[in-house]
PDB file of C-alpha atoms in Angstrom:
ATOM      1  CA  CYS A   1     -22.918  -1.530   9.824  1.00  0.00           C
ATOM      2  CA  GLY A   2     -22.406  -2.575  13.417  1.00  0.00           C
ATOM      3  CA  ALA A   3     -26.018  -1.705  14.272  1.00  0.00           C
ATOM      4  CA  LEU A   4     -27.123  -4.846  12.447  1.00  0.00           C
ATOM      5  CA  ASP A   5     -24.884  -7.267  14.332  1.00  0.00           C
ATOM      6  CA  GLY A   6     -26.918  -9.739  16.341  1.00  0.00           C
ATOM      7  CA  ALA A   7     -30.163  -7.847  15.782  1.00  0.00           C
ATOM      8  CA  PRO A   8     -33.387  -9.678  14.908  1.00  0.00           C
ATOM      9  CA  ALA A   9     -34.071  -8.817  11.300  1.00  0.00           C
ATOM     10  CA  VAL A  10     -36.194  -9.752   8.314  1.00  0.00           C
ATOM     11  CA  LEU A  11     -34.573  -9.248   4.924  1.00  0.00           C
ATOM     12  CA  LEU A  12     -36.897  -8.599   2.009  1.00  0.00           C
ATOM     13  CA  LEU A  13     -35.214  -8.774  -1.393  1.00  0.00           C
ATOM     14  CA  ARG A  14     -35.585 -10.567  -4.682  1.00  0.00           C
ATOM     15  CA  THR A  15     -34.197 -14.106  -4.796  1.00  0.00           C
ATOM     16  CA  ARG A  16     -32.200 -13.382  -7.945  1.00  0.00           C
ATOM     17  CA  ASP A  17     -30.604 -10.363  -6.269  1.00  0.00           C
ATOM     18  CA  LEU A  18     -29.640 -12.348  -3.178  1.00  0.00           C
ATOM     19  CA  PHE A  19     -28.025 -15.126  -5.200  1.00  0.00           C
ATOM     20  CA  SER A  20     -26.280 -12.691  -7.506  1.00  0.00           C
ATOM     21  CA  LEU A  21     -24.041 -11.782  -4.557  1.00  0.00           C
ATOM     22  CA  PRO A  22     -20.650 -13.528  -4.353  1.00  0.00           C
ATOM     23  CA  PHE A  23     -21.360 -14.743  -0.800  1.00  0.00           C
ATOM     24  CA  PRO A  24     -25.187 -14.796  -0.472  1.00  0.00           C
ATOM     25  CA  LEU A  25     -25.552 -16.898   2.702  1.00  0.00           C
ATOM     26  CA  THR A  26     -22.248 -16.325   4.484  1.00  0.00           C
ATOM     27  CA  THR A  27     -22.737 -15.820   8.204  1.00  0.00           C
ATOM     28  CA  PRO A  28     -23.492 -13.542   9.928  1.00  0.00           C
ATOM     29  CA  VAL A  29     -26.030 -13.193   7.115  1.00  0.00           C
ATOM     30  CA  VAL A  30     -27.376  -9.732   7.920  1.00  0.00           C
ATOM     31  CA  THR A  31     -23.903  -8.172   8.147  1.00  0.00           C
ATOM     32  CA  SER A  32     -22.690 -10.093   5.100  1.00  0.00           C
ATOM     33  CA  VAL A  33     -25.605  -9.010   2.919  1.00  0.00           C
ATOM     34  CA  SER A  34     -25.455  -5.402   4.139  1.00  0.00           C
ATOM     35  CA  ILE A  35     -21.749  -5.072   3.226  1.00  0.00           C
ATOM     36  CA  GLN A  36     -22.234  -6.618  -0.211  1.00  0.00           C
ATOM     37  CA  ALA A  37     -25.329  -4.494  -0.811  1.00  0.00           C
ATOM     38  CA  ALA A  38     -23.392  -1.333   0.065  1.00  0.00           C
ATOM     39  CA  LEU A  39     -20.651  -2.234  -2.430  1.00  0.00           C
ATOM     40  CA  ARG A  40     -23.336  -2.550  -5.124  1.00  0.00           C
ATOM     41  CA  GLY A  41     -24.985   0.717  -4.203  1.00  0.00           C
ATOM     42  CA  TRP A  42     -28.152  -0.910  -2.855  1.00  0.00           C
ATOM     43  CA  ARG A  43     -29.969   1.028  -0.149  1.00  0.00           C
ATOM     44  CA  LEU A  44     -31.259  -0.663   3.009  1.00  0.00           C
ATOM     45  CA  LEU A  45     -34.362   0.487   4.846  1.00  0.00           C
ATOM     46  CA  LEU A  46     -34.330  -0.277   8.570  1.00  0.00           C
ATOM     47  CA  LEU A  47     -37.859  -0.595   9.992  1.00  0.00           C
ATOM     48  CA  PRO A  48     -38.928  -0.592  13.644  1.00  0.00           C
ATOM     49  CA  ALA A  49     -39.030  -4.069  15.165  1.00  0.00           C
ATOM     50  CA  ALA A  50     -42.202  -5.649  13.837  1.00  0.00           C
ATOM     51  CA  PHE A  51     -41.467  -9.266  14.739  1.00  0.00           C
ATOM     52  CA  PRO A  52     -40.935  -9.443  18.519  1.00  0.00           C
ATOM     53  CA  LEU A  53     -38.922 -12.349  19.841  1.00  0.00           C
ATOM     54  CA  ALA A  54     -40.471 -14.985  22.048  1.00  0.00           C
ATOM     55  CA  PRO A  55     -39.945 -14.282  25.761  1.00  0.00           C
ATOM     56  CA  ARG A  56     -36.699 -15.736  27.094  1.00  0.00           C
ATOM     57  CA  PRO A  57     -34.984 -15.541  30.455  1.00  0.00           C
ATOM     58  CA  PRO A  58     -32.224 -12.937  30.537  1.00  0.00           C
ATOM     59  CA  PRO A  59     -28.815 -14.369  29.618  1.00  0.00           C
ATOM     60  CA  SER A  60     -26.175 -14.811  32.259  1.00  0.00           C
ATOM     61  CA  PRO A  61     -22.964 -12.719  32.068  1.00  0.00           C
ATOM     62  CA  HIS A  62     -21.090 -15.800  30.824  1.00  0.00           C
ATOM     63  CA  GLU A  63     -23.681 -16.408  28.102  1.00  0.00           C
ATOM     64  CA  GLN A  64     -23.436 -12.770  27.061  1.00  0.00           C
ATOM     65  CA  TRP A  65     -19.626 -13.064  26.885  1.00  0.00           C
ATOM     66  CA  ARG A  66     -19.818 -16.252  24.797  1.00  0.00           C
ATOM     67  CA  ALA A  67     -22.364 -14.712  22.427  1.00  0.00           C
ATOM     68  CA  GLN A  68     -20.263 -11.566  21.925  1.00  0.00           C
ATOM     69  CA  ARG A  69     -17.096 -13.613  21.410  1.00  0.00           C
ATOM     70  CA  SER A  70     -18.838 -15.781  18.814  1.00  0.00           C
ATOM     71  CA  LEU A  71     -20.180 -12.686  17.055  1.00  0.00           C
ATOM     72  CA  ASP A  72     -16.721 -11.064  16.984  1.00  0.00           C
ATOM     73  CA  GLU A  73     -15.111 -14.229  15.595  1.00  0.00           C
ATOM     74  CA  ARG A  74     -17.714 -14.583  12.838  1.00  0.00           C
ATOM     75  CA  ARG A  75     -17.432 -10.899  11.953  1.00  0.00           C
ATOM     76  CA  ARG A  76     -13.627 -11.098  11.718  1.00  0.00           C
ATOM     77  CA  ALA A  77     -13.876 -14.229   9.560  1.00  0.00           C
ATOM     78  CA  LEU A  78     -16.355 -12.409   7.311  1.00  0.00           C
ATOM     79  CA  LEU A  79     -14.054  -9.414   6.878  1.00  0.00           C
ATOM     80  CA  ASP A  80     -11.152 -11.747   6.093  1.00  0.00           C
ATOM     81  CA  LEU A  81     -13.283 -13.505   3.480  1.00  0.00           C
ATOM     82  CA  PHE A  82     -14.202 -10.185   1.857  1.00  0.00           C
ATOM     83  CA  GLY A  83     -10.602  -8.951   2.007  1.00  0.00           C
ATOM     84  CA  LEU A  84     -11.582  -5.886   4.054  1.00  0.00           C
ATOM     85  CA  LYS A  85      -8.580  -4.415   5.885  1.00  0.00           C
ATOM     86  CA  LEU A  86     -10.002  -1.326   7.598  1.00  0.00           C
ATOM     87  CA  GLU A  87     -13.274  -1.016   9.496  1.00  0.00           C
ATOM     88  CA  VAL A  88     -14.533   2.440  10.499  1.00  0.00           C
ATOM     89  CA  LEU A  89     -17.024   2.196  13.368  1.00  0.00           C
ATOM     90  CA  PRO A  90     -19.984   4.561  13.891  1.00  0.00           C
ATOM     91  CA  ASP A  91     -18.100   6.453  16.633  1.00  0.00           C
ATOM     92  CA  GLY A  92     -15.131   7.042  14.305  1.00  0.00           C
ATOM     93  CA  GLU A  93     -12.906   4.369  15.858  1.00  0.00           C
ATOM     94  CA  ARG A  94     -10.836   2.390  13.348  1.00  0.00           C
ATOM     95  CA  ARG A  95     -10.184  -1.331  13.475  1.00  0.00           C
ATOM     96  CA  TRP A  96      -7.398  -2.707  11.312  1.00  0.00           C
ATOM     97  CA  HIS A  97      -7.729  -6.265  10.016  1.00  0.00           C
ATOM     98  CA  GLY A  98      -4.747  -6.319   7.673  1.00  0.00           C
ATOM     99  CA  CYS A  99      -1.002  -6.752   7.995  1.00  0.00           C
ATOM    100  CA  ALA A 100       1.220  -5.465  10.799  1.00  0.00           C
ATOM    101  CA  LYS A 101       4.892  -5.288  11.791  1.00  0.00           C
ATOM    102  CA  ASP A 102       4.934  -8.941  12.860  1.00  0.00           C
ATOM    103  CA  THR A 103       2.917 -10.375   9.950  1.00  0.00           C
ATOM    104  CA  PRO A 104       3.572 -10.795   6.220  1.00  0.00           C
ATOM    105  CA  ARG A 105       2.246  -8.108   3.891  1.00  0.00           C
ATOM    106  CA  CYS A 106      -1.197  -8.627   2.349  1.00  0.00           C
ATOM    107  CA  PHE A 107      -0.010  -9.692  -1.119  1.00  0.00           C
ATOM    108  CA  GLY A 108       2.474 -12.196  -2.460  1.00  0.00           C
ATOM    109  CA  THR A 109       5.229 -12.015  -5.021  1.00  0.00           C
ATOM    110  CA  VAL A 110       4.868  -9.270  -7.624  1.00  0.00           C
ATOM    111  CA  ARG A 111       5.007 -10.755 -11.129  1.00  0.00           C
ATOM    112  CA  ALA A 112       5.681  -8.699 -14.262  1.00  0.00           C
ATOM    113  CA  GLN A 113       5.523  -5.531 -12.118  1.00  0.00           C
ATOM    114  CA  THR A 114       1.898  -6.410 -11.326  1.00  0.00           C
ATOM    115  CA  PRO A 115       0.800  -7.322  -7.766  1.00  0.00           C
ATOM    116  CA  GLU A 116      -1.980  -9.844  -7.372  1.00  0.00           C
ATOM    117  CA  TYR A 117      -4.465  -7.312  -6.008  1.00  0.00           C
ATOM    118  CA  LEU A 118      -4.442  -5.474  -9.369  1.00  0.00           C
ATOM    119  CA  LEU A 119      -5.343  -8.704 -11.134  1.00  0.00           C
ATOM    120  CA  ALA A 120      -8.296  -8.986  -8.734  1.00  0.00           C
ATOM    121  CA  GLY A 121      -9.476  -5.484  -9.718  1.00  0.00           C
ATOM    122  CA  ARG A 122      -8.384  -3.910  -6.415  1.00  0.00           C
ATOM    123  CA  TRP A 123      -5.808  -1.325  -5.359  1.00  0.00           C
ATOM    124  CA  THR A 124      -3.195  -1.489  -2.606  1.00  0.00           C
ATOM    125  CA  PRO A 125      -4.732  -2.558   0.741  1.00  0.00           C
ATOM    126  CA  PRO A 126      -4.957   0.440   3.099  1.00  0.00           C
ATOM    127  CA  CYS A 127      -2.836  -1.251   5.768  1.00  0.00           C
ATOM    128  CA  CYS A 128      -0.055  -1.819   3.211  1.00  0.00           C
ATOM    129  CA  LEU A 129      -0.202   1.843   2.170  1.00  0.00           C
ATOM    130  CA  ARG A 130      -0.093   2.831   5.836  1.00  0.00           C
ATOM    131  CA  TRP A 131       3.128   0.857   6.440  1.00  0.00           C
ATOM    132  CA  LEU A 132       4.659   1.959   3.135  1.00  0.00           C
ATOM    133  CA  ARG A 133       4.205   5.569   4.264  1.00  0.00           C
ATOM    134  CA  ALA A 134       5.778   4.759   7.643  1.00  0.00           C
ATOM    135  CA  THR A 135       8.750   3.050   5.980  1.00  0.00           C
ATOM    136  CA  ALA A 136       9.211   5.907   3.504  1.00  0.00           C
ATOM    137  CA  ARG A 137       9.123   8.564   6.252  1.00  0.00           C
ATOM    138  CA  HIS A 138      11.656   6.589   8.299  1.00  0.00           C
ATOM    139  CA  VAL A 139      14.056   6.100   5.393  1.00  0.00           C
ATOM    140  CA  LEU A 140      13.824   9.718   4.232  1.00  0.00           C
ATOM    141  CA  ALA A 141      14.504  10.945   7.780  1.00  0.00           C
ATOM    142  CA  GLN A 142      17.546   8.671   8.095  1.00  0.00           C
ATOM    143  CA  LEU A 143      18.992   9.839   4.764  1.00  0.00           C
ATOM    144  CA  GLU A 144      18.345  13.489   5.596  1.00  0.00           C
ATOM    145  CA  ALA A 145      19.971  13.197   9.024  1.00  0.00           C
ATOM    146  CA  ALA A 146      23.027  11.535   7.481  1.00  0.00           C
ATOM    147  CA  GLY A 147      23.453  14.227   4.838  1.00  0.00           C
ATOM    148  CA  VAL A 148      22.814  11.826   1.937  1.00  0.00           C
ATOM    149  CA  ARG A 149      21.731  13.614  -1.241  1.00  0.00           C
ATOM    150  CA  HIS A 150      18.514  11.871  -2.266  1.00  0.00           C
ATOM    151  CA  TRP A 151      15.252  12.426  -4.155  1.00  0.00           C
ATOM    152  CA  LEU A 152      11.930  10.745  -4.893  1.00  0.00           C
ATOM    153  CA  GLU A 153      12.097   8.660  -8.042  1.00  0.00           C
ATOM    154  CA  GLY A 154       9.742   7.335 -10.734  1.00  0.00           C
ATOM    155  CA  GLY A 155       6.186   6.476  -9.767  1.00  0.00           C
ATOM    156  CA  THR A 156       6.781   7.641  -6.199  1.00  0.00           C
ATOM    157  CA  LEU A 157       7.555  11.152  -7.427  1.00  0.00           C
ATOM    158  CA  LEU A 158       4.530  10.928  -9.714  1.00  0.00           C
ATOM    159  CA  GLY A 159       2.275  10.186  -6.727  1.00  0.00           C
ATOM    160  CA  ALA A 160       3.825  13.033  -4.736  1.00  0.00           C
ATOM    161  CA  VAL A 161       3.207  15.538  -7.539  1.00  0.00           C
ATOM    162  CA  ARG A 162      -0.330  14.294  -8.213  1.00  0.00           C
ATOM    163  CA  THR A 163      -1.684  13.922  -4.672  1.00  0.00           C
ATOM    164  CA  GLY A 164       1.171  14.362  -2.198  1.00  0.00           C
ATOM    165  CA  ASP A 165       1.036  10.644  -1.425  1.00  0.00           C
ATOM    166  CA  ILE A 166       1.824   7.159  -2.691  1.00  0.00           C
ATOM    167  CA  ILE A 167      -0.067   6.232  -5.857  1.00  0.00           C
ATOM    168  CA  PRO A 168      -3.042   4.200  -4.529  1.00  0.00           C
ATOM    169  CA  TRP A 169      -2.125   1.100  -6.559  1.00  0.00           C
ATOM    170  CA  ASP A 170       1.641   1.147  -5.912  1.00  0.00           C
ATOM    171  CA  TYR A 171       3.437  -1.559  -3.937  1.00  0.00           C
ATOM    172  CA  ASP A 172       6.793   0.064  -3.091  1.00  0.00           C
ATOM    173  CA  VAL A 173       8.569   3.429  -2.831  1.00  0.00           C
ATOM    174  CA  ASP A 174      11.521   4.460  -5.013  1.00  0.00           C
ATOM    175  CA  VAL A 175      14.241   6.863  -3.859  1.00  0.00           C
ATOM    176  CA  GLY A 176      17.351   7.896  -5.790  1.00  0.00           C
ATOM    177  CA  LEU A 177      20.585   8.879  -4.076  1.00  0.00           C
ATOM    178  CA  TYR A 178      24.198   9.675  -4.877  1.00  0.00           C
ATOM    179  CA  LEU A 179      26.410   6.574  -4.831  1.00  0.00           C
ATOM    180  CA  ASP A 180      29.223   8.604  -3.250  1.00  0.00           C
ATOM    181  CA  ASP A 181      26.971   9.366  -0.262  1.00  0.00           C
ATOM    182  CA  VAL A 182      26.154   5.725   0.619  1.00  0.00           C
ATOM    183  CA  PRO A 183      28.893   5.552   3.311  1.00  0.00           C
ATOM    184  CA  LYS A 184      27.333   8.542   5.090  1.00  0.00           C
ATOM    185  CA  CYS A 185      24.306   6.464   6.157  1.00  0.00           C
ATOM    186  CA  ARG A 186      25.311   4.154   9.008  1.00  0.00           C
ATOM    187  CA  TRP A 187      22.818   1.452   8.011  1.00  0.00           C
ATOM    188  CA  LEU A 188      23.829   1.380   4.346  1.00  0.00           C
ATOM    189  CA  ALA A 189      27.494   1.451   5.337  1.00  0.00           C
ATOM    190  CA  ALA A 190      26.923  -1.533   7.642  1.00  0.00           C
ATOM    191  CA  VAL A 191      25.212  -3.476   4.847  1.00  0.00           C
ATOM    192  CA  VAL A 192      28.130  -2.772   2.487  1.00  0.00           C
ATOM    193  CA  ALA A 193      30.707  -3.711   5.142  1.00  0.00           C
ATOM    194  CA  THR A 194      29.105  -6.964   6.293  1.00  0.00           C
ATOM    195  CA  GLY A 195      27.214  -8.057   3.206  1.00  0.00           C
ATOM    196  CA  ARG A 196      24.306  -8.953   5.483  1.00  0.00           C
ATOM    197  CA  PRO A 197      20.945  -7.325   6.303  1.00  0.00           C
ATOM    198  CA  VAL A 198      20.945  -4.890   9.222  1.00  0.00           C
ATOM    199  CA  GLU A 199      17.954  -4.223  11.489  1.00  0.00           C
ATOM    200  CA  ASP A 200      17.827  -0.734  12.985  1.00  0.00           C
ATOM    201  CA  PRO A 201      16.479   0.021  16.486  1.00  0.00           C
ATOM    202  CA  GLU A 202      12.983   0.701  15.139  1.00  0.00           C
ATOM    203  CA  GLY A 203      12.745  -2.695  13.458  1.00  0.00           C
ATOM    204  CA  PHE A 204      13.284  -1.618   9.836  1.00  0.00           C
ATOM    205  CA  LEU A 205      15.483  -4.024   7.852  1.00  0.00           C
ATOM    206  CA  TRP A 206      18.189  -2.601   5.556  1.00  0.00           C
ATOM    207  CA  GLU A 207      19.741  -4.887   2.950  1.00  0.00           C
ATOM    208  CA  LYS A 208      21.328  -5.126  -0.482  1.00  0.00           C
ATOM    209  CA  ALA A 209      18.722  -6.169  -3.058  1.00  0.00           C
ATOM    210  CA  SER A 210      19.270  -9.575  -4.618  1.00  0.00           C
ATOM    211  CA  GLU A 211      18.334  -8.250  -8.068  1.00  0.00           C
ATOM    212  CA  GLY A 212      21.308  -5.901  -8.453  1.00  0.00           C
ATOM    213  CA  ASP A 213      23.438  -3.081  -7.086  1.00  0.00           C
ATOM    214  CA  PHE A 214      20.831  -1.210  -5.083  1.00  0.00           C
ATOM    215  CA  PHE A 215      19.426  -1.288  -1.552  1.00  0.00           C
ATOM    216  CA  ARG A 216      16.079  -2.157  -0.032  1.00  0.00           C
ATOM    217  CA  VAL A 217      14.593  -1.160   3.326  1.00  0.00           C
ATOM    218  CA  HIS A 218      11.765  -3.373   4.588  1.00  0.00           C
ATOM    219  CA  PHE A 219       9.078  -2.428   7.089  1.00  0.00           C
ATOM    220  CA  SER A 220      10.274  -5.403   9.177  1.00  0.00           C
ATOM    221  CA  ARG A 221      11.770  -8.864   8.898  1.00  0.00           C
ATOM    222  CA  ALA A 222       8.280 -10.348   8.635  1.00  0.00           C
ATOM    223  CA  ASN A 223       6.557  -7.651   6.591  1.00  0.00           C
ATOM    224  CA  ARG A 224       8.424  -7.101   3.314  1.00  0.00           C
ATOM    225  CA  LEU A 225       6.802  -3.833   2.266  1.00  0.00           C
ATOM    226  CA  HIS A 226       9.799  -1.785   1.224  1.00  0.00           C
ATOM    227  CA  VAL A 227      11.586   1.287  -0.082  1.00  0.00           C
ATOM    228  CA  ASP A 228      14.075   0.761  -2.922  1.00  0.00           C
ATOM    229  CA  LEU A 229      17.201   2.954  -2.797  1.00  0.00           C
ATOM    230  CA  TRP A 230      18.848   3.475  -6.193  1.00  0.00           C
ATOM    231  CA  PRO A 231      22.467   4.715  -6.120  1.00  0.00           C
ATOM    232  CA  PHE A 232      23.239   7.040  -9.076  1.00  0.00           C
ATOM    233  CA  PHE A 233      26.539   8.588 -10.155  1.00  0.00           C
ATOM    234  CA  ALA A 234      27.452  11.218 -12.745  1.00  0.00           C
ATOM    235  CA  ARG A 235      29.352  10.170 -15.847  1.00  0.00           C
ATOM    236  CA  ARG A 236      30.995  12.229 -18.556  1.00  0.00           C
ATOM    237  CA  GLY A 237      28.507  14.572 -20.166  1.00  0.00           C
ATOM    238  CA  GLY A 238      26.615  15.343 -16.941  1.00  0.00           C
ATOM    239  CA  LEU A 239      24.273  12.348 -17.094  1.00  0.00           C
ATOM    240  CA  MET A 240      23.201  10.517 -13.942  1.00  0.00           C
ATOM    241  CA  THR A 241      23.437   6.765 -14.390  1.00  0.00           C
ATOM    242  CA  LYS A 242      23.449   3.611 -12.241  1.00  0.00           C
ATOM    243  CA  ARG A 243      24.826   0.096 -12.414  1.00  0.00           C
ATOM    244  CA  THR A 244      21.557  -1.852 -12.298  1.00  0.00           C
ATOM    245  CA  TRP A 245      18.677  -1.458 -14.734  1.00  0.00           C
ATOM    246  CA  LEU A 246      15.533  -3.551 -14.338  1.00  0.00           C
ATOM    247  CA  GLY A 247      13.603  -2.442 -17.405  1.00  0.00           C
ATOM    248  CA  HIS A 248      11.160  -0.175 -15.557  1.00  0.00           C
ATOM    249  CA  ALA A 249       9.898   2.953 -17.305  1.00  0.00           C
ATOM    250  CA  GLN A 250      11.966   5.211 -15.035  1.00  0.00           C
ATOM    251  CA  ASP A 251      15.162   3.272 -15.818  1.00  0.00           C
ATOM    252  CA  VAL A 252      16.818   5.919 -17.978  1.00  0.00           C
ATOM    253  CA  GLU A 253      19.820   8.174 -17.561  1.00  0.00           C
ATOM    254  CA  PHE A 254      18.968  11.823 -16.935  1.00  0.00           C
ATOM    255  CA  PRO A 255      20.804  15.164 -16.832  1.00  0.00           C
ATOM    256  CA  GLU A 256      22.348  15.931 -13.443  1.00  0.00           C
ATOM    257  CA  ARG A 257      20.845  19.432 -13.611  1.00  0.00           C
ATOM    258  CA  PHE A 258      17.561  17.916 -12.389  1.00  0.00           C
ATOM    259  CA  VAL A 259      19.122  17.208  -8.974  1.00  0.00           C
ATOM    260  CA  ARG A 260      21.554  20.123  -8.722  1.00  0.00           C
ATOM    261  CA  PRO A 261      20.164  21.762  -6.728  1.00  0.00           C
ATOM    262  CA  LEU A 262      17.493  19.526  -5.238  1.00  0.00           C
ATOM    263  CA  GLY A 263      13.937  20.734  -4.739  1.00  0.00           C
ATOM    264  CA  ALA A 264      11.200  19.572  -2.377  1.00  0.00           C
ATOM    265  CA  VAL A 265       7.652  18.250  -2.598  1.00  0.00           C
ATOM    266  CA  GLY A 266       5.030  17.168  -0.056  1.00  0.00           C
ATOM    267  CA  PHE A 267       4.869  13.399   0.303  1.00  0.00           C
ATOM    268  CA  ALA A 268       3.158  11.086   2.811  1.00  0.00           C
ATOM    269  CA  GLY A 269       2.888  13.828   5.421  1.00  0.00           C
ATOM    270  CA  VAL A 270       6.457  15.160   5.163  1.00  0.00           C
ATOM    271  CA  LEU A 271       8.436  17.491   2.906  1.00  0.00           C
ATOM    272  CA  ALA A 272      10.615  15.213   0.779  1.00  0.00           C
ATOM    273  CA  LYS A 273      13.607  15.975  -1.428  1.00  0.00           C
ATOM    274  CA  ALA A 274      12.800  15.862  -5.140  1.00  0.00           C
ATOM    275  CA  PRO A 275      14.182  16.938  -8.530  1.00  0.00           C
ATOM    276  CA  ASN A 276      14.087  20.725  -8.899  1.00  0.00           C
ATOM    277  CA  ASP A 277      11.626  20.520 -11.831  1.00  0.00           C
ATOM    278  CA  PRO A 278       9.397  17.509 -11.074  1.00  0.00           C
ATOM    279  CA  ARG A 279       7.174  17.891 -14.146  1.00  0.00           C
ATOM    280  CA  ALA A 280      10.088  18.101 -16.567  1.00  0.00           C
ATOM    281  CA  PHE A 281      11.801  15.198 -14.779  1.00  0.00           C
ATOM    282  CA  LEU A 282       8.712  12.969 -14.975  1.00  0.00           C
ATOM    283  CA  GLU A 283       8.029  13.822 -18.607  1.00  0.00           C
ATOM    284  CA  PHE A 284      11.696  13.142 -19.413  1.00  0.00           C
ATOM    285  CA  LYS A 285      11.285   9.660 -17.951  1.00  0.00           C
ATOM    286  CA  PHE A 286       7.672   8.762 -18.788  1.00  0.00           C
ATOM    287  CA  GLY A 287       6.781  11.074 -21.670  1.00  0.00           C
ATOM    288  CA  PRO A 288       4.443  14.092 -22.076  1.00  0.00           C
ATOM    289  CA  GLY A 289       1.311  14.095 -19.925  1.00  0.00           C
ATOM    290  CA  ALA A 290       2.718  11.611 -17.411  1.00  0.00           C
ATOM    291  CA  ILE A 291       1.215  13.517 -14.487  1.00  0.00           C
ATOM    292  CA  GLU A 292      -2.238  13.911 -16.008  1.00  0.00           C
ATOM    293  CA  ARG A 293      -2.415  10.397 -17.483  1.00  0.00           C
ATOM    294  CA  PRO A 294      -0.895   7.881 -15.068  1.00  0.00           C
ATOM    295  CA  GLU A 295      -0.820   4.171 -15.843  1.00  0.00           C
ATOM    296  CA  TYR A 296      -0.289   0.871 -14.045  1.00  0.00           C
ATOM    297  CA  PRO A 297       3.334  -0.358 -13.923  1.00  0.00           C
ATOM    298  CA  ASN A 298       2.769  -2.942 -16.684  1.00  0.00           C
ATOM    299  CA  PRO A 299      -0.111  -1.964 -18.996  1.00  0.00           C
ATOM    300  CA  GLY A 300       0.501  -5.136 -20.982  1.00  0.00           C
ATOM    301  CA  VAL A 301      -0.873  -7.123 -18.041  1.00  0.00           C
ATOM    302  CA  ARG A 302      -3.559  -4.706 -16.830  1.00  0.00           C
ATOM    303  CA  ARG A 303      -4.429  -1.123 -17.720  1.00  0.00           C
ATOM    304  CA  LEU A 304      -5.763   1.584 -15.420  1.00  0.00           C
ATOM    305  CA  ALA A 305      -8.686   2.126 -17.808  1.00  0.00           C
ATOM    306  CA  GLN A 306      -9.990  -1.348 -16.879  1.00  0.00           C
ATOM    307  CA  ASP A 307     -10.658  -0.101 -13.343  1.00  0.00           C
ATOM    308  CA  VAL A 308     -11.161   3.646 -13.886  1.00  0.00           C
ATOM    309  CA  PRO A 309     -13.199   4.258 -17.039  1.00  0.00           C
ATOM    310  CA  ASN A 310     -12.634   7.571 -18.825  1.00  0.00           C
TER     311      ASN A 310
END
């Protein structure tokens, strides 16, 4: 609550409650306690000023500037400490404190299909979701313009069917495409021809994934939030297959009838290509009830029920 910043205040609360907070005396104290109290569902009662300050001469413009700068620096440090990425101000303005095009993403290496924020009991930082959406929209537009047959895959399709968006704990976007159509996309063709990453005019980085025969498009050279592009081809019997399998739940062959013809579904603010029967496709890959009962990528490490009780 910005109204509390720099204001004279008296906090009345039980000692055991104050020191039950993770950061009880982190400065600025009033802002720190108010944020932590809000996360715990505690209500604050703001009273009229009852403890007037001693008379002081008015501050000079330079003193006012220094005080505001110090307050802003302490507030930013506090938000960084709490891991808060988005601040919504009383007038509706938004301040982003997370990653950007020229910074690394907000989480490190994903281990056992589980990003570190899940282990901390959190979901994908909002800035990371914001840039994942931007990367997905860019990639889908490029594939569509090039005439590449493509569709949302796996957990990405699951999020699109459930909410029209990325699953709120996901860390990448998966798109399937026809292997024969790879040369149609100028960026993929350049990667195949040179064997090196290619940066397009909007700063997105296209490359061949080191883990196998598929492609990856990063938000930028610095920020490695990405879309994975999985080239599929039809083999005898009408099954779509691919050359690289990583052991994910969606890594199974499927009948080509699911993508001939392609359908469409709303996703991240655009209409994206998808299998023509998304429910049947998802249940073929993940089992019955996949849409109604989603799960984290690796339930053996952490289960959704640990964070969202039934």
